[in-house]
Short mmCIF file of C-alpha atoms in Angstrom, two decimals:
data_model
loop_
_atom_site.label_atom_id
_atom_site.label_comp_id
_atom_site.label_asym_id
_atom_site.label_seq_id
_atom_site.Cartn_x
_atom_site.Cartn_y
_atom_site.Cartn_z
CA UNK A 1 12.34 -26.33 -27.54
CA UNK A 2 10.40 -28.66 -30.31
CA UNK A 3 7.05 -27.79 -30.87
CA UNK A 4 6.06 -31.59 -29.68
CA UNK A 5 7.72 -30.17 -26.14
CA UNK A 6 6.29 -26.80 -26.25
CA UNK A 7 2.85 -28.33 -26.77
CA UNK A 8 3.18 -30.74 -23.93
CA UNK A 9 4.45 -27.57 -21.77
CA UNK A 10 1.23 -25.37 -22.56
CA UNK A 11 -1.28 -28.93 -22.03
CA UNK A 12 0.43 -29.51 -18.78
CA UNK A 13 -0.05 -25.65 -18.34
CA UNK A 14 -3.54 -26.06 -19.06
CA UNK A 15 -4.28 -28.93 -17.08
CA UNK A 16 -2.46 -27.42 -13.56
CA UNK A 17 -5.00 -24.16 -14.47
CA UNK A 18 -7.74 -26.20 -14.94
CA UNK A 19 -7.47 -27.51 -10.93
CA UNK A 20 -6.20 -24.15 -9.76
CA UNK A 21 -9.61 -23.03 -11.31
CA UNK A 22 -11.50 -25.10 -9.24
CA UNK A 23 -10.32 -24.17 -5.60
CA UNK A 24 -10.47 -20.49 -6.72
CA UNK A 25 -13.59 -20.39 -7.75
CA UNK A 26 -14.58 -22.62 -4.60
CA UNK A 27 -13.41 -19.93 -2.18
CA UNK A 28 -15.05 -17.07 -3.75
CA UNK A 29 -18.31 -19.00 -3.84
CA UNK A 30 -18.02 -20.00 -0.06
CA UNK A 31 -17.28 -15.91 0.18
CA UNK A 32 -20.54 -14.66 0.23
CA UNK A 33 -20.90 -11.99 3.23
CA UNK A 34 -20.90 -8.37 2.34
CA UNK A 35 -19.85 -5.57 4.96
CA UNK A 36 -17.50 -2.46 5.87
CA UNK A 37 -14.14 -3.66 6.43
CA UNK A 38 -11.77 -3.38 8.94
CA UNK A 39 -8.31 -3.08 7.66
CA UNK A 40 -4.89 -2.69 9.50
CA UNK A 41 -1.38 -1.90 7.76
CA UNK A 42 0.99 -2.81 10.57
CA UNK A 43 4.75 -3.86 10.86
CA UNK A 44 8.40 -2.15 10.06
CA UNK A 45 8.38 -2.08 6.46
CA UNK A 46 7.37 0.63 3.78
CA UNK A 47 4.06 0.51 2.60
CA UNK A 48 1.48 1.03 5.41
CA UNK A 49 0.24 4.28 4.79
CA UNK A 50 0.25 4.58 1.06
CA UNK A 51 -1.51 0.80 1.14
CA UNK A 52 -4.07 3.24 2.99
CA UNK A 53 -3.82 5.60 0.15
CA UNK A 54 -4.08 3.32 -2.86
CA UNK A 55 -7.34 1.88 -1.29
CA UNK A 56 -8.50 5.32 -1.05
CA UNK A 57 -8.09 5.96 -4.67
CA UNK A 58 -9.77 2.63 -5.44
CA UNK A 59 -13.04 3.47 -3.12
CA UNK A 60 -12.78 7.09 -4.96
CA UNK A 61 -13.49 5.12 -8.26
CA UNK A 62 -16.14 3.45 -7.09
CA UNK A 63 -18.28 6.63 -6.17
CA UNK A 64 -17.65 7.08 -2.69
CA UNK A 65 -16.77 9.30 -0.02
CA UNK A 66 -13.83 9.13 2.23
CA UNK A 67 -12.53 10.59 5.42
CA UNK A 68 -8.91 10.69 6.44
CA UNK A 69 -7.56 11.64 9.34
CA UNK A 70 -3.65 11.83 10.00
CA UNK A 71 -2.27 11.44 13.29
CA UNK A 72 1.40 11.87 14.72
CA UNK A 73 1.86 14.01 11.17
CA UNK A 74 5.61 14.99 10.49
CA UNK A 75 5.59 17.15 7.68
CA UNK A 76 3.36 18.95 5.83
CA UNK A 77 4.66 18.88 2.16
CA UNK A 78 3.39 15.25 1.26
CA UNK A 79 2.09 14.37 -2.25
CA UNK A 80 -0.78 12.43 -1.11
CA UNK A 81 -2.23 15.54 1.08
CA UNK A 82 -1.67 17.64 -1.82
CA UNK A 83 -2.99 15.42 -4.31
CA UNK A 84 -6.17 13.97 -2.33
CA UNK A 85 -6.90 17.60 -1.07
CA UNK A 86 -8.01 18.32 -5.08
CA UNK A 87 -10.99 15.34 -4.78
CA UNK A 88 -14.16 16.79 -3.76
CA UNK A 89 -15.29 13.47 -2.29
CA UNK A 90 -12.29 13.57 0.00
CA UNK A 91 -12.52 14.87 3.63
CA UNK A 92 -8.66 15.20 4.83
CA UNK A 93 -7.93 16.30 8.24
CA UNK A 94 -3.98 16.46 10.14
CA UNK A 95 -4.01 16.09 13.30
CA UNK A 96 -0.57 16.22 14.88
CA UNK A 97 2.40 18.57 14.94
CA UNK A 98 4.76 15.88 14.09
CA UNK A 99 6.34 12.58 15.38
CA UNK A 100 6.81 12.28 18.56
CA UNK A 101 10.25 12.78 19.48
CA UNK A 102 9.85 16.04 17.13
CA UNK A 103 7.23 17.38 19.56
CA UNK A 104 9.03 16.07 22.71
CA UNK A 105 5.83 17.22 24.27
CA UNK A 106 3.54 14.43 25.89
CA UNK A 107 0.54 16.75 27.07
CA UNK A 108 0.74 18.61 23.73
CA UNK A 109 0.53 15.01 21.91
CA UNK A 110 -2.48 13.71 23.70
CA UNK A 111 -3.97 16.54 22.75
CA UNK A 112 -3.97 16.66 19.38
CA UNK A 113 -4.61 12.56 19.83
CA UNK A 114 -7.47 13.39 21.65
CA UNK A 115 -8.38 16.04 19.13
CA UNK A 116 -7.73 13.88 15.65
CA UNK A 117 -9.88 10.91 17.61
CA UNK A 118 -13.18 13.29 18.00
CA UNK A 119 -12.80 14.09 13.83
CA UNK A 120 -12.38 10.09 13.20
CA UNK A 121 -15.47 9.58 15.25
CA UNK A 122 -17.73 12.24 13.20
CA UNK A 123 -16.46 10.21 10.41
CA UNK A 124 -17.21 7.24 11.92
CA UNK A 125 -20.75 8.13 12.58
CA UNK A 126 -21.71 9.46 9.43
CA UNK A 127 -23.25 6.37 7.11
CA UNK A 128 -22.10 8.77 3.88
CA UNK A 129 -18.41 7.84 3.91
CA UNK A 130 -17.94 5.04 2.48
CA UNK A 131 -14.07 4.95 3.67
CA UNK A 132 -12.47 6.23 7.05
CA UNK A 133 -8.77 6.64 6.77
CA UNK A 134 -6.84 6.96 10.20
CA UNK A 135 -3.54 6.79 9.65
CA UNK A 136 -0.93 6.32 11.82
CA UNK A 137 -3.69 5.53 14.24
CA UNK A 138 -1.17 2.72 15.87
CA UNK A 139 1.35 4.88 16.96
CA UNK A 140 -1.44 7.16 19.40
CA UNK A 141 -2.25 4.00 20.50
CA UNK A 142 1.40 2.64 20.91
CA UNK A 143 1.58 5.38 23.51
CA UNK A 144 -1.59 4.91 25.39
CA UNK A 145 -2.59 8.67 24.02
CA UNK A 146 -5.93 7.43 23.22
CA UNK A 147 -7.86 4.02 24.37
CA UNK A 148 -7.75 1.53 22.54
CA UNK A 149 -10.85 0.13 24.19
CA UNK A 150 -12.59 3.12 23.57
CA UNK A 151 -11.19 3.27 20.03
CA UNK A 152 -12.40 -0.40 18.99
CA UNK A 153 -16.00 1.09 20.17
CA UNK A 154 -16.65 3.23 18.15
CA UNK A 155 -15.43 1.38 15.19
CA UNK A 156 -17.33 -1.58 16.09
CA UNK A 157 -20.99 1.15 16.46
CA UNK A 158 -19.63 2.91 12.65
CA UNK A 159 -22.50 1.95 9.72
CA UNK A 160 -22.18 -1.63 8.88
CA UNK A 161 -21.52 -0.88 5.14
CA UNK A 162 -18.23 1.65 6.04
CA UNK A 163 -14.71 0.47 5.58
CA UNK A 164 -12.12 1.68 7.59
CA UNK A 165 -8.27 1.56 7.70
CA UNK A 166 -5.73 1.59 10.19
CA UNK A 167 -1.96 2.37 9.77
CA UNK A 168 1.37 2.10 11.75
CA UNK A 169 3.64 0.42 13.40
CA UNK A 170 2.84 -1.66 16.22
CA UNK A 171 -1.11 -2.19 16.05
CA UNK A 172 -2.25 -3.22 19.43
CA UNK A 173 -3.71 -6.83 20.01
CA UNK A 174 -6.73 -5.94 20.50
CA UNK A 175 -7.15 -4.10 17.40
CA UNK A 176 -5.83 -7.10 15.40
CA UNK A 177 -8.69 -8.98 17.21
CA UNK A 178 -11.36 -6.79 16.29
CA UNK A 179 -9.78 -6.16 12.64
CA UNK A 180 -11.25 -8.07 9.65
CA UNK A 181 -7.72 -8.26 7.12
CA UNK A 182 -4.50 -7.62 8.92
CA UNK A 183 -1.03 -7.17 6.74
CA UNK A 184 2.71 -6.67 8.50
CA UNK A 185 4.37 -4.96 6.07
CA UNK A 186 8.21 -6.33 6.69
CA UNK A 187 10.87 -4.92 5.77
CA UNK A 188 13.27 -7.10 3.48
CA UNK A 189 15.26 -4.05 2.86
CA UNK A 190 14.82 -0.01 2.66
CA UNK A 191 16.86 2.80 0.72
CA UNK A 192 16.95 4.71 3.61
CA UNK A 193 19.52 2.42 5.44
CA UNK A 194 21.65 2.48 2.61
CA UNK A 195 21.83 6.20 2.51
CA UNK A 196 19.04 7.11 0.02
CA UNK A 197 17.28 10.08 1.65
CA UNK A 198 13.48 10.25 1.18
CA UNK A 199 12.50 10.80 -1.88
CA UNK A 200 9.45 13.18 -2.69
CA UNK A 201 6.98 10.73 -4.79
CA UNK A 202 7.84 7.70 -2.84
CA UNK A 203 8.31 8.36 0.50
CA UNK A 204 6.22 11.76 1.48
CA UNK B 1 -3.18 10.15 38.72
CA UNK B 2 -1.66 13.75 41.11
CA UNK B 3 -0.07 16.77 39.34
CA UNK B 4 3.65 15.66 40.44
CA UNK B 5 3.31 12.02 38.52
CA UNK B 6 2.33 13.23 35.58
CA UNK B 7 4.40 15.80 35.45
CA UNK B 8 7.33 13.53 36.16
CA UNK B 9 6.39 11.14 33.30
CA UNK B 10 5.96 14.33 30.63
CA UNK B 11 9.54 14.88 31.46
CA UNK B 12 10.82 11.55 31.27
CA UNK B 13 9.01 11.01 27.32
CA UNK B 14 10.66 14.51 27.01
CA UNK B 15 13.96 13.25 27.75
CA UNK B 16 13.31 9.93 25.84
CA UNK B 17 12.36 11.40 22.97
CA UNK B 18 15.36 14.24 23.06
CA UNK B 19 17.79 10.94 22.50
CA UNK B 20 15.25 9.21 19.88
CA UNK B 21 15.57 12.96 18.10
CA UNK B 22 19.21 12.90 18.16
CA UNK B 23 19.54 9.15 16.62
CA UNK B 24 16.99 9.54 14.06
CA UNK B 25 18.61 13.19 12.92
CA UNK B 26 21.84 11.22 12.54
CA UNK B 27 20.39 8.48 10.41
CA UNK B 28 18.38 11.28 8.32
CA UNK B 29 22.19 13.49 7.98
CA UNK B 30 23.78 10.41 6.97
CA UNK B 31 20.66 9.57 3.80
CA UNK B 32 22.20 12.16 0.95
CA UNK B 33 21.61 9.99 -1.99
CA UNK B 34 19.09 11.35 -4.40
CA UNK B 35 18.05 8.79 -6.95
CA UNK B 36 15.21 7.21 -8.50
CA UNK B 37 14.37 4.49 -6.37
CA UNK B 38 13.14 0.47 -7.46
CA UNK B 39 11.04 -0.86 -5.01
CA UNK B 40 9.34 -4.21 -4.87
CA UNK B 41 6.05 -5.28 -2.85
CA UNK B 42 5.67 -8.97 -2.56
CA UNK B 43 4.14 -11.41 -0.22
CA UNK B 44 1.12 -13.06 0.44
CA UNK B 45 -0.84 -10.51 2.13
CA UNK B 46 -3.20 -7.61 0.97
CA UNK B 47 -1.48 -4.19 0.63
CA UNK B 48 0.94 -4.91 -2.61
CA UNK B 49 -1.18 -2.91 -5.42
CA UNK B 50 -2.73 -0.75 -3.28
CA UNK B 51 0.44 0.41 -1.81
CA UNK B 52 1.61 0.89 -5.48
CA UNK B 53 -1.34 3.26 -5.97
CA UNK B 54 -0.67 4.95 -2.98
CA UNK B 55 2.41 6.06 -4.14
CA UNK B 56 1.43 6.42 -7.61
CA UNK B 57 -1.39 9.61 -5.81
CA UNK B 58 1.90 10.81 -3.42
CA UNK B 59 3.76 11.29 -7.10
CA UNK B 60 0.99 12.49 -8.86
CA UNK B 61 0.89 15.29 -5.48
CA UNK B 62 4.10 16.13 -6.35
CA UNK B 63 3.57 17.17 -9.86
CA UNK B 64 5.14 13.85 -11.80
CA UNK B 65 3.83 12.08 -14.36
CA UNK B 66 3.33 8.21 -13.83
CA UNK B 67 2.98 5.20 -16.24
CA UNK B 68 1.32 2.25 -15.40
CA UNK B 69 0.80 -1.61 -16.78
CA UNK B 70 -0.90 -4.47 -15.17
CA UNK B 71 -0.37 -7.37 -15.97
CA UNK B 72 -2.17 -10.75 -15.39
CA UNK B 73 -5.24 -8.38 -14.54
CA UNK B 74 -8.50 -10.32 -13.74
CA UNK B 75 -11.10 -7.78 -13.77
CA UNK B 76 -11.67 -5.02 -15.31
CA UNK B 77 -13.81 -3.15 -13.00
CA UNK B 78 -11.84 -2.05 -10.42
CA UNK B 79 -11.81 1.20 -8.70
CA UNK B 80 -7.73 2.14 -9.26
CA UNK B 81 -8.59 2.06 -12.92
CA UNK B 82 -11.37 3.83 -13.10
CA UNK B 83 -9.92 6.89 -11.07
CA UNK B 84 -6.40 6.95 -12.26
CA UNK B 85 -7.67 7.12 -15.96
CA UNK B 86 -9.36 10.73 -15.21
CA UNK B 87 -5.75 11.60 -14.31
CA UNK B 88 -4.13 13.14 -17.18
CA UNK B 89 -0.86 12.67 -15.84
CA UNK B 90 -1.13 8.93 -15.65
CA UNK B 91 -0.77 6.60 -19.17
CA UNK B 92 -2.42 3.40 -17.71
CA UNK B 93 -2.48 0.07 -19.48
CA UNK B 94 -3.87 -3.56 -19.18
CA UNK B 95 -1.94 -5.70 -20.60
CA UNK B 96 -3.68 -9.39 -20.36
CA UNK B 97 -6.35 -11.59 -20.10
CA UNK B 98 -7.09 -12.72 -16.76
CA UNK B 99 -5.98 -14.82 -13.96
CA UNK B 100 -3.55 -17.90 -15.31
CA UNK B 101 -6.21 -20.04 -13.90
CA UNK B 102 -8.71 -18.29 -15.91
CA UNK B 103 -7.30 -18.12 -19.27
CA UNK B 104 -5.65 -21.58 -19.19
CA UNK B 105 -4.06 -20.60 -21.82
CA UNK B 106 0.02 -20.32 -20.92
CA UNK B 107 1.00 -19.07 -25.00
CA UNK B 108 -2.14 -16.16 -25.13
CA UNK B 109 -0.30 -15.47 -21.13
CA UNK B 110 3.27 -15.10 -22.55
CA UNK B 111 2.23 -12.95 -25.77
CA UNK B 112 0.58 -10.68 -23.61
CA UNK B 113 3.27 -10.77 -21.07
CA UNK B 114 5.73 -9.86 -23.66
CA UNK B 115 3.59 -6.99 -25.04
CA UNK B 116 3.20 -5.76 -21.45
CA UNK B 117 6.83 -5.83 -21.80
CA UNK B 118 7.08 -3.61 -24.55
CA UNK B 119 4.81 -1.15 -22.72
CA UNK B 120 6.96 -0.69 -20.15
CA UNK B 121 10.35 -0.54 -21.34
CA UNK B 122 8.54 2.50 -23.21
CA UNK B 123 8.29 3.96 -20.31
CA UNK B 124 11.38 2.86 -18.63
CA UNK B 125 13.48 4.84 -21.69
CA UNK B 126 11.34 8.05 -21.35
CA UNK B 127 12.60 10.57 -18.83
CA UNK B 128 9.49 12.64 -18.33
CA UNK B 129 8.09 9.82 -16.54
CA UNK B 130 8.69 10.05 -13.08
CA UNK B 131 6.95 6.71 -11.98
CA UNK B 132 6.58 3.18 -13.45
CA UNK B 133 3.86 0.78 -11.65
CA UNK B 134 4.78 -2.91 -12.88
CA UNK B 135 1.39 -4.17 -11.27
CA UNK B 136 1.71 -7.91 -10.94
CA UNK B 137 5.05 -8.24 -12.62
CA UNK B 138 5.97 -10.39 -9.88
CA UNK B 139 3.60 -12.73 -11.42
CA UNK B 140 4.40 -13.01 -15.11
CA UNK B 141 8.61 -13.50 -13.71
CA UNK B 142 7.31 -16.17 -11.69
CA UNK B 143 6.27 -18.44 -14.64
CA UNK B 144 8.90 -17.89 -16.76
CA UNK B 145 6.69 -15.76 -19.38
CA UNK B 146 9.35 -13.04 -19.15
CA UNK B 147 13.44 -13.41 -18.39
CA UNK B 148 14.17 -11.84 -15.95
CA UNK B 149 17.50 -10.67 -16.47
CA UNK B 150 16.22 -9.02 -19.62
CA UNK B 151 13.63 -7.14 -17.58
CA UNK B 152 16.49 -6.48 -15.20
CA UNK B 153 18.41 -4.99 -17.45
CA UNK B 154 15.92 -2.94 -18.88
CA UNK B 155 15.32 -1.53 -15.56
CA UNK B 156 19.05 -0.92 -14.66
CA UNK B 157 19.21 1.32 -18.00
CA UNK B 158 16.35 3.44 -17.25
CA UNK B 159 16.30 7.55 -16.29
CA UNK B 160 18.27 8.04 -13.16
CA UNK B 161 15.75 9.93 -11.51
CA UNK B 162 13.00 7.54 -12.25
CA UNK B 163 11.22 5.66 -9.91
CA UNK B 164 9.77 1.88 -10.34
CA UNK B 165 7.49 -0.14 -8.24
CA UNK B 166 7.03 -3.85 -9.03
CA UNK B 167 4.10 -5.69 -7.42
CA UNK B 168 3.10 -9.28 -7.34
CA UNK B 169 3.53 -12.35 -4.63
CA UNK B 170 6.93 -14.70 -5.54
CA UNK B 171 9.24 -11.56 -6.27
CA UNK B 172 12.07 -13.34 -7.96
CA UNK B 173 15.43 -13.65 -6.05
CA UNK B 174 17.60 -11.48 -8.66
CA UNK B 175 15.07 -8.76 -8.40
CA UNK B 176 14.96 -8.44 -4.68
CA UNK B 177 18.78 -8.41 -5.05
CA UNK B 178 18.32 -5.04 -8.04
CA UNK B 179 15.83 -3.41 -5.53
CA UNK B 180 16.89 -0.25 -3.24
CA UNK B 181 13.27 -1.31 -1.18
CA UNK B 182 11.90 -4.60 -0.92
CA UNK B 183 8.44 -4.92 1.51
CA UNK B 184 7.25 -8.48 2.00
CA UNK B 185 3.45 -8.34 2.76
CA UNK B 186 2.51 -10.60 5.47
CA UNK B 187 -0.97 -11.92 5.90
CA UNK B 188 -1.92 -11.81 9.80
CA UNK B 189 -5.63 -12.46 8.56
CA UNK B 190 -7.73 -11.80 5.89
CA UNK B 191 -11.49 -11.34 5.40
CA UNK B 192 -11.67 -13.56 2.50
CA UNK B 193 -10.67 -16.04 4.35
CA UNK B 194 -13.52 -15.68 6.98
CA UNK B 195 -15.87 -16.06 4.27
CA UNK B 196 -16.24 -12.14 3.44
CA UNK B 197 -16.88 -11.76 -0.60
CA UNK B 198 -14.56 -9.07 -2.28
CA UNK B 199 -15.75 -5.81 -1.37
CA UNK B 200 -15.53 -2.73 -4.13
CA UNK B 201 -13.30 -0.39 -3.03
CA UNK B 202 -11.46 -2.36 -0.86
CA UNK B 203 -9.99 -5.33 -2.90
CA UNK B 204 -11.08 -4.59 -6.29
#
């Protein structure tokens, strides 16, 4: 490349910026309303819970408290219980004895649904945590453990300043309604169906 | 609901799940391979950092020690940084100057792309790391201020039980190909869009 060529390359570059700028910089301005989020990692793919976890760590550097609660829990050796359970500003809470066709107990399920909702809603009433962390939330709801009518109340009464995010497959329609940013992780492709088992770090 | 229905629907879950046990056990026997794993989170929705950081606390829980570079980083005020630095197991680096549409500037972009570069294949050829975060790689690949079948390379040569997670929308065809995991992040909605400003700890 000449340096006539590269120079028309970085003015071209410059000038494409230059607009891109603009409508940037016009969205955030027409973004002006501040409140607790709704969040809700949903779809097939990898990356719904520790999308949950990475936001965690992010609202941990910014001072505030944080609540988690696990539902529909299958193990208990995971890196981000261990590692979260050393910050003093997190609450972490399992409730679950595993995934559901581990348990192969309904009654026992609901239970611990049940259980793992009245934590989220002590969370969800106190204005001090500044994120609420229910993961795997979608799956209780998949299987009608808990209400999701009851469920969107009670995260529509939290304090209007308190973020909260949801995780799992399947998220209900309603809760994609009443939810403020909604992802579906998809899956282009995962080691595990090519005979990669999980690996500790990545996957747990 | 009576005492006989719901007892006739506990055991049909419990038979349900017995034959979801037995298919998932089969796919979990059949997952032997232990490796360090490449996994890629691209799309347009929220979730592709933050499910890099969430990983990057699950590896941190299980004792590793983690490297990180972002690149094309806008701000330097965000939450993931300011925790992950008062983790002595993580080296974390920013490695450039801002949005493209902010620096306008495409040959300051592709020297710091390049020293980014040199960061990470650091990293990449030191086997006490047990996790590389490529934050917004996808980004610099995209416009051509790396080659990616250098960075390819680079990546194919590293420790075999280290594991690498490359973020940014645009994840270029050859790397989706190198990947063992490839999540594309879907936006279903998105509170910026609804006029809702960035909000600390959440996005930033």
């Amino acid at each position: 490349m000449t340096d006539q060529n590269s120079s028309d390359r970085d003015s071209r570059h410059k000038n494409r910026m230059e607009r891109k700028k603009a409508v940037v910089d016009a969205a955030i301005a027409a973004a002006t309303d501040t409140r607790g989020l709704l969040l809700v990692n949903t779809g097939n793919g990898k990356g719904k819970s520790s999308a949950a976890f990475g936001v965690l760590a992010r609202a941990l550097g910014h001072g505030m408290q944080a609540g988690v609660v696990q539902f529909v829990k299958g193990r208990s050796d995971t890196g981000e219980e261990a590692f979260f359970r050393r910050q003093p500003e997190v609450s972490w809470h399992v409730m679950g004895d595993g995934f559901t066709w581990d348990t192969q107990d309904r009654s026992a399920d609901m239970a611990s649904a049940r259980a793992g909702w009245e934590q989220a809603r002590a969370f969800l009433r106190d204005p001090a945590i500044g994120l609420v962390v229910l993961d795997e939330l979608n799956i209780v709801l998949k299987y009608a453990y808990l209400d999701v009518q009851e469920v969107i109340a009670d995260l529509q009464a939290r304090p209007p300043l308190q973020h909260v995010i949801i995780t799992g497959r399947g998220a209900p329609e309603a809760l994609v309604e009443a939810a403020d940013t909604v992802t579906d992780m998809g899956m282009v492709k995962h080691a595990f169906k090519a005979g990669i088992a999980a690996q500790p770090g990545v996957e747990f």
